[in-house]
Each structure stands twice: as C-alpha cells, then as structure tokens.
Short mmCIF file of C-alpha atoms in Angstrom, two decimals:
data_model
loop_
_atom_site.label_atom_id
_atom_site.label_comp_id
_atom_site.label_asym_id
_atom_site.label_seq_id
_atom_site.Cartn_x
_atom_site.Cartn_y
_atom_site.Cartn_z
CA MET H 24 -122.37 277.26 46.28
CA SER H 25 -119.93 275.28 48.25
CA THR H 26 -120.36 273.95 51.79
CA ASP H 27 -117.87 273.94 54.59
CA ASP H 28 -115.44 271.10 55.25
CA ASP H 29 -117.26 269.98 58.38
CA GLY H 30 -120.59 269.34 56.71
CA GLY H 31 -122.54 272.28 58.11
CA ARG H 32 -122.27 275.06 60.64
CA GLY H 33 -125.26 274.57 62.88
CA GLY H 34 -127.89 277.19 63.61
CA GLY H 35 -131.57 277.06 62.90
CA THR H 36 -133.49 276.29 59.79
CA CYS H 37 -134.98 279.67 58.92
CA CYS H 38 -132.95 280.12 55.76
CA THR H 39 -133.11 277.27 53.29
CA SER H 40 -131.37 278.90 50.33
CA ARG H 41 -127.69 278.18 49.92
CA GLN H 42 -124.94 280.61 50.78
CA ASN H 43 -121.36 280.84 49.64
CA GLY H 44 -119.32 278.45 51.75
CA ILE H 45 -116.67 281.09 52.41
CA VAL H 46 -119.18 283.20 54.37
CA GLN H 47 -118.35 281.80 57.82
CA PRO H 48 -117.02 283.11 61.19
CA LEU H 49 -113.43 283.00 60.01
CA LEU H 50 -114.22 285.47 57.21
CA THR H 51 -113.23 288.22 59.54
CA ASP H 52 -110.32 290.40 60.63
CA LEU H 53 -107.92 288.96 63.18
CA TYR H 54 -108.50 291.87 65.57
CA GLU H 55 -112.11 290.66 66.08
CA ILE H 56 -110.74 287.37 67.45
CA THR H 57 -108.07 289.07 69.57
CA MET H 58 -110.65 291.48 71.03
CA ALA H 59 -112.98 288.57 71.71
CA TYR H 60 -110.27 286.87 73.73
CA ALA H 61 -109.52 290.07 75.63
CA TYR H 62 -113.26 290.51 76.38
CA TRP H 63 -113.41 286.87 77.55
CA LYS H 64 -110.32 287.20 79.64
CA SER H 65 -111.62 290.28 81.39
CA GLY H 66 -115.07 288.77 81.96
CA LYS H 67 -116.87 291.20 79.66
CA MET H 68 -118.12 288.64 77.13
CA ASN H 69 -121.71 288.84 78.37
CA ASP H 70 -121.88 292.66 78.64
CA HIS H 71 -124.88 293.79 76.59
CA ALA H 72 -123.77 295.84 73.59
CA VAL H 73 -125.49 297.78 70.83
CA PHE H 74 -123.73 298.46 67.54
CA ASP H 75 -124.92 300.49 64.53
CA LEU H 76 -123.93 299.59 60.98
CA PHE H 77 -124.21 302.71 58.79
CA PHE H 78 -122.34 304.79 56.17
CA ARG H 79 -121.32 308.40 56.24
CA LYS H 80 -121.64 309.52 52.61
CA ASN H 81 -123.68 308.46 49.58
CA PRO H 82 -121.58 306.96 46.74
CA PHE H 83 -120.98 308.12 43.16
CA GLN H 84 -121.50 311.81 44.06
CA GLY H 85 -125.17 311.03 44.38
CA GLU H 86 -127.70 311.61 47.15
CA PHE H 87 -129.14 308.16 47.65
CA THR H 88 -127.99 304.60 48.37
CA ILE H 89 -129.79 301.24 47.92
CA PHE H 90 -129.55 298.90 50.96
CA ALA H 91 -128.68 295.36 49.93
CA GLY H 92 -127.15 292.27 51.54
CA LEU H 93 -129.61 291.76 54.41
CA GLU H 94 -130.64 288.28 53.38
CA GLU H 95 -126.97 287.17 53.33
CA CYS H 96 -126.49 288.68 56.82
CA ILE H 97 -129.46 286.67 58.18
CA LYS H 98 -128.17 283.45 56.59
CA PHE H 99 -124.76 284.08 58.15
CA LEU H 100 -126.33 284.53 61.61
CA ASN H 101 -128.37 281.38 61.16
CA LYS H 102 -125.26 279.32 60.34
CA PHE H 103 -122.86 280.98 62.77
CA HIS H 104 -120.70 278.31 64.33
CA TYR H 105 -116.99 277.63 64.67
CA SER H 106 -116.24 274.21 63.20
CA PRO H 107 -113.59 271.86 64.66
CA SER H 108 -111.22 272.79 61.82
CA ASP H 109 -111.82 276.50 62.57
CA ILE H 110 -110.85 275.95 66.20
CA LYS H 111 -107.82 273.89 65.20
CA TYR H 112 -106.65 276.72 62.91
CA LEU H 113 -107.22 279.42 65.55
CA LYS H 114 -105.22 277.43 68.06
CA SER H 115 -102.36 277.30 65.64
CA THR H 116 -102.36 280.99 64.85
CA MET H 117 -103.12 282.57 68.23
CA PRO H 118 -100.34 283.08 70.81
CA THR H 119 -99.52 280.06 72.94
CA THR H 120 -100.39 282.13 76.01
CA VAL H 121 -104.07 282.07 75.12
CA ASP H 122 -106.12 280.07 77.66
CA PRO H 123 -107.28 276.84 75.97
CA ARG H 124 -110.71 277.22 77.59
CA PHE H 125 -111.31 280.22 75.30
CA PHE H 126 -111.42 277.93 72.29
CA ASP H 127 -113.97 275.70 74.01
CA TYR H 128 -116.03 278.83 74.62
CA LEU H 129 -115.74 279.90 70.97
CA GLN H 130 -116.93 276.52 69.75
CA SER H 131 -120.09 276.88 71.79
CA LEU H 132 -121.02 280.30 70.39
CA THR H 133 -124.10 280.83 68.24
CA ALA H 134 -126.06 283.97 67.27
CA ARG H 135 -129.09 282.89 69.35
CA ASP H 136 -128.75 285.79 71.83
CA VAL H 137 -128.26 288.43 69.10
CA THR H 138 -131.12 290.69 67.99
CA ILE H 139 -130.99 292.41 64.61
CA TYR H 140 -133.05 295.45 63.69
CA ALA H 141 -132.82 296.32 60.01
CA ILE H 142 -134.26 298.39 57.22
CA ASP H 143 -136.02 296.34 54.50
CA GLU H 144 -133.59 295.22 51.84
CA GLY H 145 -134.00 297.17 48.60
CA SER H 146 -134.94 300.36 50.36
CA VAL H 147 -133.45 303.78 49.57
CA VAL H 148 -131.21 304.73 52.51
CA PHE H 149 -129.14 307.72 53.61
CA PRO H 150 -126.02 308.58 55.57
CA ARG H 151 -125.99 308.06 59.36
CA ILE H 152 -129.23 306.09 59.44
CA PRO H 153 -128.37 302.62 60.82
CA LEU H 154 -128.96 299.96 58.18
CA LEU H 155 -128.57 297.35 60.95
CA ARG H 156 -128.73 297.71 64.75
CA VAL H 157 -127.05 294.75 66.38
CA GLU H 158 -127.80 294.01 70.02
CA GLY H 159 -126.49 291.18 72.16
CA PRO H 160 -123.57 289.88 74.14
CA LEU H 161 -120.52 292.07 73.53
CA ILE H 162 -118.31 289.28 72.32
CA MET H 163 -120.82 288.04 69.78
CA ALA H 164 -121.75 291.50 68.51
CA GLN H 165 -118.04 292.21 68.08
CA LEU H 166 -117.35 288.97 66.22
CA LEU H 167 -120.08 289.81 63.66
CA GLU H 168 -118.58 293.14 62.65
CA THR H 169 -116.30 292.40 59.70
CA THR H 170 -118.51 289.78 58.10
CA LEU H 171 -121.65 291.94 58.31
CA LEU H 172 -119.70 294.86 56.74
CA THR H 173 -118.42 292.56 54.01
CA LEU H 174 -121.92 291.39 53.17
CA VAL H 175 -123.51 294.86 53.16
CA ASN H 176 -120.82 297.16 51.75
CA TYR H 177 -120.36 295.73 48.27
CA ALA H 178 -123.96 294.56 47.89
CA SER H 179 -125.30 298.07 48.59
CA LEU H 180 -122.67 299.73 46.42
CA MET H 181 -123.46 297.37 43.54
CA ALA H 182 -127.19 297.73 43.82
CA THR H 183 -126.87 301.54 43.97
CA ASN H 184 -124.62 301.58 40.89
CA ALA H 185 -127.05 299.43 38.96
CA ALA H 186 -130.01 301.63 39.99
CA ARG H 187 -128.16 304.70 38.69
CA TYR H 188 -127.62 303.02 35.33
CA ARG H 189 -131.27 302.13 35.18
CA MET H 190 -132.28 305.76 35.83
CA VAL H 191 -130.05 307.25 33.10
CA ALA H 192 -131.00 304.50 30.59
CA GLY H 193 -134.73 304.91 31.16
CA LYS H 194 -137.46 302.31 31.78
CA ASN H 195 -137.67 301.06 28.16
CA ILE H 196 -134.03 300.12 27.59
CA THR H 197 -132.86 296.60 28.31
CA LEU H 198 -129.76 296.49 30.58
CA LEU H 199 -127.58 293.42 30.67
CA GLU H 200 -124.71 292.77 33.06
CA PHE H 201 -121.62 291.56 31.19
CA GLY H 202 -118.95 291.94 33.89
CA LEU H 203 -117.94 288.52 35.16
CA ARG H 204 -114.59 288.49 33.36
CA ARG H 205 -113.72 291.93 34.74
CA ALA H 206 -114.98 291.42 38.29
CA GLN H 207 -112.79 291.19 41.39
CA GLY H 208 -112.67 287.39 41.49
CA PRO H 209 -115.45 284.82 41.29
CA ASP H 210 -117.23 285.98 44.46
CA GLY H 211 -117.17 289.57 43.29
CA GLY H 212 -118.52 288.51 39.92
CA LEU H 213 -121.34 286.48 41.45
CA SER H 214 -122.32 289.25 43.85
CA ALA H 215 -122.20 291.77 40.98
CA SER H 216 -124.60 289.71 38.93
CA LYS H 217 -127.03 289.29 41.84
CA TYR H 218 -127.07 292.89 43.00
CA SER H 219 -127.08 294.44 39.51
CA TYR H 220 -130.32 292.53 39.01
CA VAL H 221 -131.61 293.89 42.34
CA GLY H 222 -130.70 297.39 41.20
CA GLY H 223 -132.72 297.17 37.99
CA PHE H 224 -130.73 295.25 35.35
CA ASP H 225 -132.73 292.76 33.25
CA GLY H 226 -130.27 289.91 32.92
CA THR H 227 -126.71 288.70 33.17
CA SER H 228 -124.19 286.77 31.08
CA ASN H 229 -123.18 284.89 34.28
CA VAL H 230 -124.55 281.37 33.99
CA LEU H 231 -123.91 280.42 37.62
CA ALA H 232 -125.75 283.51 38.80
CA GLY H 233 -128.64 282.53 36.59
CA LYS H 234 -128.76 279.08 38.22
CA LEU H 235 -128.35 280.22 41.82
CA PHE H 236 -130.53 283.31 41.79
CA ASN H 237 -132.93 282.62 38.90
CA ILE H 238 -131.73 285.69 37.01
CA PRO H 239 -132.39 285.66 33.21
CA VAL H 240 -129.14 284.80 31.37
CA CYS H 241 -128.27 286.03 27.93
CA GLY H 242 -125.39 285.96 25.44
CA THR H 243 -124.57 285.65 21.76
CA HIS H 244 -121.04 285.07 20.56
CA ALA H 245 -117.63 286.83 20.57
CA HIS H 246 -115.43 288.10 17.83
CA ALA H 247 -113.55 284.84 18.10
CA TYR H 248 -116.51 282.97 16.59
CA ILE H 249 -116.55 285.29 13.56
CA THR H 250 -112.79 285.16 13.04
CA SER H 251 -112.74 281.35 13.29
CA PHE H 252 -114.29 281.34 9.80
CA THR H 253 -112.01 282.61 7.05
CA SER H 254 -114.22 282.06 4.04
CA ILE H 255 -117.42 280.48 2.80
CA SER H 256 -115.50 277.25 2.23
CA ASP H 257 -115.22 276.87 6.04
CA LEU H 258 -118.97 276.40 6.22
CA ARG H 259 -119.75 272.76 6.81
CA GLY H 260 -123.47 272.88 7.67
CA LYS H 261 -125.62 275.28 5.63
CA THR H 262 -129.07 273.76 5.49
CA LEU H 263 -132.00 274.34 7.80
CA ALA H 264 -135.51 272.92 7.99
CA HIS H 265 -138.42 275.28 7.54
CA LYS H 266 -140.05 276.00 10.90
CA GLN H 267 -143.55 275.11 9.73
CA THR H 268 -143.24 272.77 6.69
CA GLY H 269 -140.05 270.96 7.64
CA ASP H 270 -138.65 271.41 4.12
CA VAL H 271 -134.84 271.52 4.19
CA LEU H 272 -133.35 274.48 2.33
CA ASP H 273 -129.90 275.87 1.69
CA LEU H 274 -129.48 278.86 4.06
CA LEU H 275 -126.26 280.00 2.36
CA GLU H 276 -127.89 280.15 -1.07
CA LEU H 277 -130.84 282.18 0.30
CA ALA H 278 -128.53 284.55 2.20
CA CYS H 279 -126.34 285.19 -0.79
CA LYS H 280 -129.31 286.17 -2.90
CA HIS H 281 -130.59 288.52 -0.21
CA ARG H 282 -127.12 290.02 0.29
CA GLU H 283 -126.84 290.91 -3.36
CA ALA H 284 -130.33 292.53 -3.38
CA ILE H 285 -129.74 294.46 -0.19
CA ALA H 286 -126.36 295.74 -1.45
CA ASN H 287 -128.00 296.99 -4.68
CA ASP H 288 -130.74 298.78 -2.72
CA LEU H 289 -128.22 300.44 -0.41
CA GLY H 290 -125.75 301.33 -3.11
CA ALA H 291 -123.16 299.09 -1.52
CA LEU H 292 -120.94 296.34 -2.91
CA ALA H 293 -121.69 292.85 -1.68
CA SER H 294 -118.13 291.92 -2.57
CA GLN H 295 -116.84 294.21 0.18
CA ALA H 296 -118.59 292.17 2.83
CA SER H 297 -116.52 289.47 4.50
CA GLY H 298 -117.21 285.97 3.30
CA GLY H 299 -115.84 284.52 6.50
CA GLU H 300 -118.23 286.70 8.53
CA LEU H 301 -121.13 285.52 6.40
CA ALA H 302 -120.13 281.86 6.94
CA ALA H 303 -119.94 282.45 10.66
CA LEU H 304 -123.37 284.09 10.84
CA ILE H 305 -124.93 281.32 8.76
CA SER H 306 -123.34 278.72 10.96
CA TYR H 307 -124.65 280.48 14.08
CA ALA H 308 -128.13 280.85 12.57
CA VAL H 309 -128.20 277.12 11.83
CA ALA H 310 -127.33 276.49 15.48
CA PHE H 311 -129.76 279.07 16.93
CA PRO H 312 -132.47 279.86 14.37
CA GLU H 313 -134.95 280.94 17.09
CA ARG H 314 -132.43 283.18 18.89
CA PHE H 315 -130.26 284.61 16.13
CA THR H 316 -128.37 287.64 17.45
CA ALA H 317 -125.12 288.65 15.78
CA LEU H 318 -122.07 290.71 16.64
CA VAL H 319 -121.54 292.94 13.57
CA ASP H 320 -118.39 294.99 14.21
CA THR H 321 -115.69 292.39 13.72
CA TYR H 322 -114.61 293.92 10.38
CA ASP H 323 -116.79 296.89 9.44
CA VAL H 324 -120.34 297.52 10.64
CA LYS H 325 -121.59 299.34 7.54
CA ARG H 326 -119.70 297.59 4.77
CA SER H 327 -119.85 294.07 6.10
CA GLY H 328 -121.53 293.33 9.41
CA LEU H 329 -124.94 294.83 8.81
CA LEU H 330 -125.07 293.52 5.21
CA ASN H 331 -124.26 289.99 6.27
CA PHE H 332 -126.63 290.06 9.23
CA CYS H 333 -129.58 291.33 7.20
CA ALA H 334 -128.96 288.71 4.52
CA VAL H 335 -128.95 285.92 7.03
CA ALA H 336 -131.97 287.38 8.94
CA LEU H 337 -133.98 287.50 5.67
CA ALA H 338 -132.94 283.93 4.83
CA LEU H 339 -134.14 282.84 8.27
CA ASN H 340 -137.40 284.70 7.57
CA ASP H 341 -137.84 282.69 4.43
CA LEU H 342 -137.69 279.59 6.62
CA GLY H 343 -140.28 280.92 9.13
CA TYR H 344 -137.86 282.28 11.79
CA LYS H 345 -137.48 285.77 13.25
CA ALA H 346 -134.01 287.07 14.06
CA ILE H 347 -133.55 288.87 17.36
CA GLY H 348 -131.05 291.60 16.56
CA ILE H 349 -127.41 292.76 16.57
CA ARG H 350 -124.72 293.78 19.01
CA ILE H 351 -122.23 296.57 18.28
CA ASP H 352 -119.07 296.51 20.42
CA SER H 353 -117.03 299.37 18.93
CA GLY H 354 -117.14 302.58 17.00
CA ASP H 355 -119.52 305.53 17.09
CA LEU H 356 -122.43 303.83 18.81
CA ALA H 357 -124.99 306.60 18.28
CA TYR H 358 -124.23 306.92 14.61
CA LEU H 359 -124.01 303.20 13.90
CA SER H 360 -127.28 302.52 15.76
CA ASN H 361 -129.04 305.08 13.62
CA VAL H 362 -127.52 303.57 10.45
CA ALA H 363 -128.65 300.10 11.57
CA ARG H 364 -132.17 301.24 12.43
CA ASP H 365 -132.53 303.03 9.10
CA ILE H 366 -131.51 299.89 7.21
CA PHE H 367 -133.90 297.71 9.27
CA GLU H 368 -136.77 300.04 8.57
CA LYS H 369 -136.10 300.14 4.82
CA ILE H 370 -135.94 296.40 4.62
CA ALA H 371 -139.12 296.08 6.68
CA VAL H 372 -140.96 298.24 4.12
CA LYS H 373 -139.53 296.59 1.02
CA TYR H 374 -140.17 293.04 2.18
CA ASP H 375 -143.43 293.87 4.06
CA ILE H 376 -142.14 292.43 7.35
CA PRO H 377 -142.91 295.10 10.01
CA TRP H 378 -141.09 293.23 12.80
CA PHE H 379 -137.79 293.70 11.01
CA ALA H 380 -137.91 297.44 11.71
CA LYS H 381 -137.87 296.69 15.42
CA LEU H 382 -134.90 294.34 15.54
CA MET H 383 -132.93 294.80 18.72
CA ILE H 384 -129.78 296.92 18.63
CA CYS H 385 -127.52 296.14 21.60
CA ALA H 386 -124.41 298.23 22.36
CA SER H 387 -121.49 297.30 24.55
CA ASN H 388 -117.87 298.62 24.64
CA ASP H 389 -116.88 299.92 28.07
CA ILE H 390 -120.12 301.81 28.70
CA ASN H 391 -120.60 303.98 31.80
CA GLU H 392 -123.23 306.45 33.04
CA GLU H 393 -121.67 309.31 31.10
CA THR H 394 -121.63 307.30 27.90
CA ILE H 395 -125.40 306.63 28.17
CA ILE H 396 -126.12 310.26 28.96
CA SER H 397 -124.10 311.32 25.90
CA LEU H 398 -125.80 308.76 23.71
CA ASN H 399 -129.25 310.03 24.91
CA GLU H 400 -128.22 313.52 23.79
CA GLN H 401 -127.27 312.15 20.36
CA SER H 402 -130.70 310.48 19.80
CA HIS H 403 -129.40 306.97 19.55
CA LYS H 404 -131.51 304.03 18.42
CA ILE H 405 -130.08 301.51 20.90
CA ASP H 406 -132.54 299.14 22.63
CA CYS H 407 -130.14 297.38 24.93
CA PHE H 408 -126.83 298.07 26.75
CA GLY H 409 -124.39 295.34 27.78
CA ILE H 410 -122.39 296.83 30.65
CA GLY H 411 -119.38 295.19 32.27
CA THR H 412 -116.28 296.84 33.75
CA HIS H 413 -117.73 300.14 35.01
CA LEU H 414 -120.68 298.40 36.57
CA VAL H 415 -119.21 295.47 38.40
CA THR H 416 -116.00 297.20 39.55
CA CYS H 417 -117.89 300.42 40.49
CA GLN H 418 -115.05 302.36 38.89
CA ARG H 419 -116.44 305.72 39.92
CA GLN H 420 -116.19 304.69 43.58
CA PRO H 421 -114.89 301.27 44.54
CA ALA H 422 -116.12 301.19 48.17
CA LEU H 423 -119.19 302.43 50.06
CA GLY H 424 -117.55 302.80 53.45
CA CYS H 425 -120.06 301.36 55.87
CA VAL H 426 -118.84 301.33 59.46
CA TYR H 427 -119.84 299.42 62.56
CA LYS H 428 -119.74 301.46 65.78
CA MET H 429 -120.67 300.71 69.39
CA VAL H 430 -123.35 303.10 70.62
CA GLU H 431 -124.28 301.49 73.90
CA ILE H 432 -122.82 299.08 76.49
CA ASN H 433 -124.80 297.80 79.49
CA ASP H 434 -127.51 300.42 78.93
CA GLU H 435 -124.85 303.21 78.98
CA PRO H 436 -124.68 305.19 75.73
CA ARG H 437 -121.24 305.47 74.13
CA ILE H 438 -119.99 308.15 71.79
CA LYS H 439 -116.89 308.22 69.56
CA LEU H 440 -115.46 311.71 69.32
CA SER H 441 -113.16 312.94 66.58
CA GLN H 442 -111.56 316.18 65.37
CA GLU H 443 -113.52 315.42 62.20
CA VAL H 444 -117.11 316.14 63.09
CA GLY H 445 -118.30 313.79 60.38
CA LYS H 446 -116.75 310.86 62.28
CA VAL H 447 -118.53 311.55 65.56
CA THR H 448 -121.04 308.79 66.25
CA ILE H 449 -124.66 309.28 67.34
CA PRO H 450 -124.92 307.45 70.65
CA GLY H 451 -127.52 305.17 72.14
CA ARG H 452 -130.32 302.97 70.81
CA LYS H 453 -132.22 304.86 68.12
CA ASP H 454 -135.30 304.44 65.99
CA ALA H 455 -135.49 305.80 62.48
CA TYR H 456 -138.49 307.29 60.70
CA ARG H 457 -139.10 308.56 57.20
CA LEU H 458 -141.33 311.63 57.13
CA TYR H 459 -143.34 312.37 53.97
CA GLY H 460 -144.51 315.75 52.67
CA SER H 461 -147.93 316.72 51.45
CA ASP H 462 -146.81 315.93 47.89
CA GLY H 463 -146.30 312.26 48.83
CA TYR H 464 -142.53 312.38 48.48
CA ALA H 465 -140.05 311.52 51.21
CA LEU H 466 -139.06 314.75 52.94
CA ILE H 467 -136.60 313.87 55.71
CA ASP H 468 -135.31 310.89 57.75
CA LEU H 469 -135.46 311.35 61.49
CA LEU H 470 -133.41 309.56 64.20
CA GLN H 471 -134.67 309.67 67.78
CA LYS H 472 -134.03 307.81 71.04
CA THR H 473 -136.00 304.57 71.35
CA THR H 474 -137.59 305.94 74.55
CA GLU H 475 -139.27 308.79 72.59
CA GLU H 476 -142.78 308.61 71.22
CA PRO H 477 -142.84 308.12 67.45
CA PRO H 478 -143.62 311.22 65.36
CA GLN H 479 -147.29 311.53 64.46
CA VAL H 480 -149.01 312.37 61.23
CA MET H 481 -149.97 316.06 60.94
CA GLN H 482 -148.20 316.89 64.22
CA LYS H 483 -145.26 319.29 64.13
CA VAL H 484 -141.84 317.78 64.98
CA LEU H 485 -138.60 319.68 65.40
CA CYS H 486 -135.85 318.18 63.24
CA ARG H 487 -132.24 319.13 63.94
CA HIS H 488 -128.88 318.68 62.30
CA PRO H 489 -126.85 316.31 64.51
CA PHE H 490 -123.94 318.69 65.03
CA GLN H 491 -124.88 322.15 63.76
CA GLN H 492 -127.04 324.13 66.20
CA THR H 493 -128.54 326.60 63.72
CA LYS H 494 -129.69 323.97 61.23
CA ARG H 495 -133.18 322.97 62.31
CA ALA H 496 -136.69 322.92 60.92
CA ASN H 497 -140.21 322.13 61.95
CA VAL H 498 -141.79 319.33 59.88
CA THR H 499 -145.46 318.38 59.79
CA PRO H 500 -145.51 314.96 58.07
CA SER H 501 -148.42 313.74 56.00
CA ARG H 502 -147.15 310.20 56.49
CA VAL H 503 -144.70 308.58 58.92
CA GLU H 504 -142.86 305.37 58.00
CA PRO H 505 -140.91 303.46 60.68
CA LEU H 506 -137.71 302.22 59.02
CA HIS H 507 -136.50 299.50 61.43
CA LYS H 508 -138.01 296.06 61.90
CA ILE H 509 -136.79 293.14 64.02
CA TYR H 510 -135.40 290.61 61.58
CA TRP H 511 -133.59 288.24 63.96
CA LYS H 512 -134.18 287.39 67.61
CA ASP H 513 -133.82 284.34 69.85
CA GLY H 514 -132.14 282.46 67.02
CA LYS H 515 -135.14 282.87 64.73
CA LEU H 516 -136.09 284.87 61.64
CA CYS H 517 -138.77 287.40 62.64
CA GLN H 518 -139.74 288.74 59.20
CA PRO H 519 -140.29 286.81 55.96
CA LEU H 520 -137.28 287.21 53.67
CA PRO H 521 -138.40 288.58 50.33
CA THR H 522 -137.48 286.93 47.04
CA LEU H 523 -134.89 288.52 44.79
CA GLN H 524 -137.65 289.73 42.51
CA GLU H 525 -139.48 291.31 45.47
CA ILE H 526 -136.32 293.12 46.55
CA ARG H 527 -135.79 294.26 42.99
CA ASN H 528 -139.38 295.61 42.89
CA ARG H 529 -138.86 297.37 46.22
CA VAL H 530 -135.83 299.21 44.83
CA GLN H 531 -137.96 300.88 42.17
CA GLU H 532 -140.87 301.52 44.51
CA SER H 533 -138.54 303.10 47.06
CA LEU H 534 -136.84 305.24 44.45
CA ASN H 535 -140.23 306.49 43.31
CA THR H 536 -140.74 308.04 46.78
CA LEU H 537 -137.83 310.46 46.15
CA ARG H 538 -138.17 313.72 44.23
CA ASN H 539 -136.35 313.78 40.89
CA ASP H 540 -133.93 316.48 42.05
CA HIS H 541 -132.61 314.03 44.72
CA LYS H 542 -131.94 311.47 42.01
CA ARG H 543 -130.56 313.54 39.15
CA ASN H 544 -127.05 312.72 37.87
CA LEU H 545 -125.61 316.21 38.10
CA ASN H 546 -125.68 318.23 41.31
CA PRO H 547 -128.52 316.38 43.05
CA THR H 548 -130.30 318.09 45.93
CA PRO H 549 -129.09 316.64 49.24
CA TYR H 550 -131.69 314.61 51.09
CA LYS H 551 -131.97 315.65 54.73
CA VAL H 552 -131.22 313.37 57.65
CA ALA H 553 -132.06 314.82 61.08
CA ILE H 554 -132.29 313.97 64.75
CA SER H 555 -134.92 314.85 67.29
CA ASP H 556 -134.45 317.77 69.72
CA THR H 557 -134.23 315.33 72.56
CA LEU H 558 -131.47 313.33 70.88
CA TYR H 559 -129.64 316.53 69.97
CA ARG H 560 -129.53 317.67 73.58
CA PHE H 561 -128.52 314.14 74.65
CA ILE H 562 -125.55 314.16 72.24
CA ASP H 563 -124.46 317.64 73.38
CA GLU H 564 -124.51 316.53 77.00
CA LEU H 565 -122.58 313.32 76.32
CA TRP H 566 -120.06 315.15 74.17
CA SER H 567 -119.41 317.57 77.00
CA GLN H 568 -118.91 314.69 79.47
CA ASN H 569 -116.43 312.83 77.25
CA ALA H 570 -114.43 315.52 75.49
CA PRO H 571 -111.17 316.43 77.22
CA ILE H 572 -110.90 320.00 78.53
CA GLY H 573 -107.87 321.79 77.31
CA GLU H 574 -105.66 324.15 79.23
CA LEU H 575 -104.07 327.43 78.21
CA ARG H 576 -100.83 328.43 79.90
#
C-alpha cells in the first residue's frame, strides 16, 4: 500500500504490516476538527473521556455480526500523527480566526494517552455490546471517531456477509470472491477481498489482495478469450510436450478425435460445437496444461462448451495432465451442473479415469444467498461458487451503522436520550461477558458496570432488558467469557495481533458457539443482550436526572 507524502507518521513500532496510506488523521469528518478546536479553546482538551463504539441492529435481517477491522484500528493508532502537509492544509481550510497555537498543538498529538478495550477480531458480536471502548483525553478520543468507524463498519459488514454465504453454501463448497470490478472503488475492493476471506471464503480474483494479505488467488479466462478465436485456423500453437516422456504431440488432432467420439456417445453432433471455442480452449490448455479450467457458456453449454472442454481435457489426459474443471456463468445453473456432472461421470467410466467424474464445476452469474439456497433445493452438482456484486457491495444492506457515543466524562457518566428508545445510550464504563448454557452454547451477553464483580460460573445472575422493566431472567451460567481485553495502552500494543488466518479460524469457532436457530437464514431466533440489575437501576436514575419534566396547562 502507499505511504504518506511526508515519509511516515510517527508512533511506535508495534505494527509492522503495511496499511493503506489514506488511513491517516485527515481521513475524518470536518466536525471532528472543529470540535477539537472548540475543546482546545475552552480548555477541555485533557478532560478524560470514555466512548463506546457499537451498533444497534444486526445486518441482513440476521441475528449475528462478525467483528472485523480491529487490526487496522490499532495500526491507525500506532501511526497517528499530523504531518506538516496536514497542518498546512488545515490552516488553509479552517477560519482565519483560529488561534495558530492550535495547529502547533495538533502537530504534537499522538495516541499514546489513549487506551483501547476491544473484543477479539473475528468474534461473533451483538447489538449494544461495545466493540471498542476508547478512553483518553477528550480531544484525542474525539478525533479518532470517524476513522475508527470507517475501519470497523465496512470490515464487519463484509465479514458478516461472507460468513452468511459460507453457512448457506456449506463446508464442502469452495467460495471465491470475484467482486473487484463491482466494488466501491479500489479501497472497497481491497477491503472486500480481505474480509470475505476472514468471513470464510477460500480465495479471491484480486491479485493485489493476494500479495498484501497472502490470500489464495484464482482465475481462468473471460468470454473475451473465447470470442477472440473465430475458427480453428486462428490457432497458432497446438503442440504440447507429454508431461512424463517429453514427446511433443498435436493437441488439436487429439482433441478432434475425442470430440467426435464423445459426440457419438452422447448422441450429439460434433459439427454443432464451435470451432473457435475449441481453438480457444486448446490455446489455453497449451498455456496452462496443469491448471486447465474453462468457461463453457460462451455459445451453448450442452451443444458446444461441454463437448469442446471434454475433448481438450481428454487430449490433455493423453499427455499426462489432469484438467481442473469448468465455469458456468449463465443459464439454469442447477440443470446445467447436473448435465455436466453426468457427462463427466460417463466419460470417467468409459475411459477408466475416475478423477474425471470429480472435475470441478464452478458457477458464477450474479449469485446471492437466495440463489444458493434455491440451488441447494434443486440438488445441484456445483463444487464452487464465484460471487461478486452481491458479496462486495452487500446489496441486501449496504451499511452496518456502527456509532461512537460518549458514555463518561471526567468520571461522570453521560447518557444520550431520545424519543426513540433504541437510540438511548447505556452510560458509563462497562464490561461485557458472554454467558454459556449447560449445552455449551452461548446463551446471553451481559453488560455491567466495571465496578461490579464479574458473574460467576454456576451462580445465578439477574439479566435485564436495558429499557423494558418486565423483561428479565435469572441465568446460571456454565461458563463465563469476558469479552473485552486491553489492546492498546501507553502507546503500546497489549495483545498479540492475530494473523488473517487466525482471525478467519476464530470466525468459524465463534459461530460454532451459537445455536443453529440463531444462525438460520429465515426468521432466526434473536440472541439476547442484557444488562445487570445494578446497571439497570443506574440507567433509570440517570434518565430521571437528565430527562426534561413536561408541564400540563
């Protein structure tokens, strides 16, 4: 990724992996800067503030979310520094009445005095539970808001979307992210590739993502490659050396013989198959004999594509190579996959090559969750899905909606009230715990004041709805999991940052702690998030103190 124009942005050395150069203090909303100046002007810059970063509702009409983006947040904190060019720009855009000493103050700021509590990246998370708790000088905590939200919102939405695709596809289906060309710009495309892998995809077509994040990359060819050949006469190179003996043979001659035989066996006409398509596939096989995968729907899957592919695949077999499979990008995917599998199995028996029956069938073509569910109901024979638009753009819901709210200032709890109860904040510093039932599954998430004793295993705890008095239940947990850890303090990383593969593994491990009814696609059971009785009474008291009292006349 790129670096900034001043050759670095300071900070410590806890994070050695590169970060996108646009992730910097100026990647923020102007009101963060104007508030910072107002705080500074009023002498409040060193007031001690606590902010919670959380979301109010799970995305995609589901009942879980995957937390992602923490590593990028830590790297941002580590590098936080206003460069000389940043200060120059701010001076040019802020009102001329701004005290010049403010800009000197900004240039001296770092995240050293900020403390970050966070849930482990890759964990299943739920509404109202703080993903991050940010503590530190008011002006610094405020300046972090927009950038932290930017780094968490899309990452978590993308990882959640990918995890949902993985669940509906099943464990044995290969999922490939093909969305770069449809993503919201290059940064959106890169993030989509990274966090789809975190959520459970097996690879990406995005070459830069493969390089930066060590994600497996994959790809075959487009329809343009097929249509660039109009006939057999366009084929310039048609010979290939045998893998073992080195003997050079004519791949076109072998393929034509096999195509005629296959057509006779299937009751088809070899003459109906496109000569240009055959030339293209032979050319591609010569280029990639070890990785031969072909797009077969350019003209007609049954009458041309499958016939030409099988002919070339058998010719490669004659030379000691094994083809990989096909991709279908249009048409009735369930039906065509069954047709293809049937042909592969018949050829495997006739030529006594068992591996041919298991050739990969990859499907693409604007696939979404509902498409996969429908294909499952139709008993498809697809081994791999290539998914682009609906995955990377999160078409079912384009934003997660994380918010960043102050909950304490100078040890005084703060509450935001609203006529919409769902927008009322839960005040004060809070710890979060996940309580597990006797069946081993997560039962409820509990928020309580940091001054309270943690819930204990096999000891009854009263769990209450934050705002509805009658919704409460006693829970006796078989296991208690503290959710927050200190990740950043005194300018240093306090927990080892996991690798992308470790985060990816945590996603699946965390999902396995949820009951299936919480994860199902249609009408999932809501997962419960509660607060302690002490916190409930605290909220009620603070609400009463801050809510205006109306008058009737």
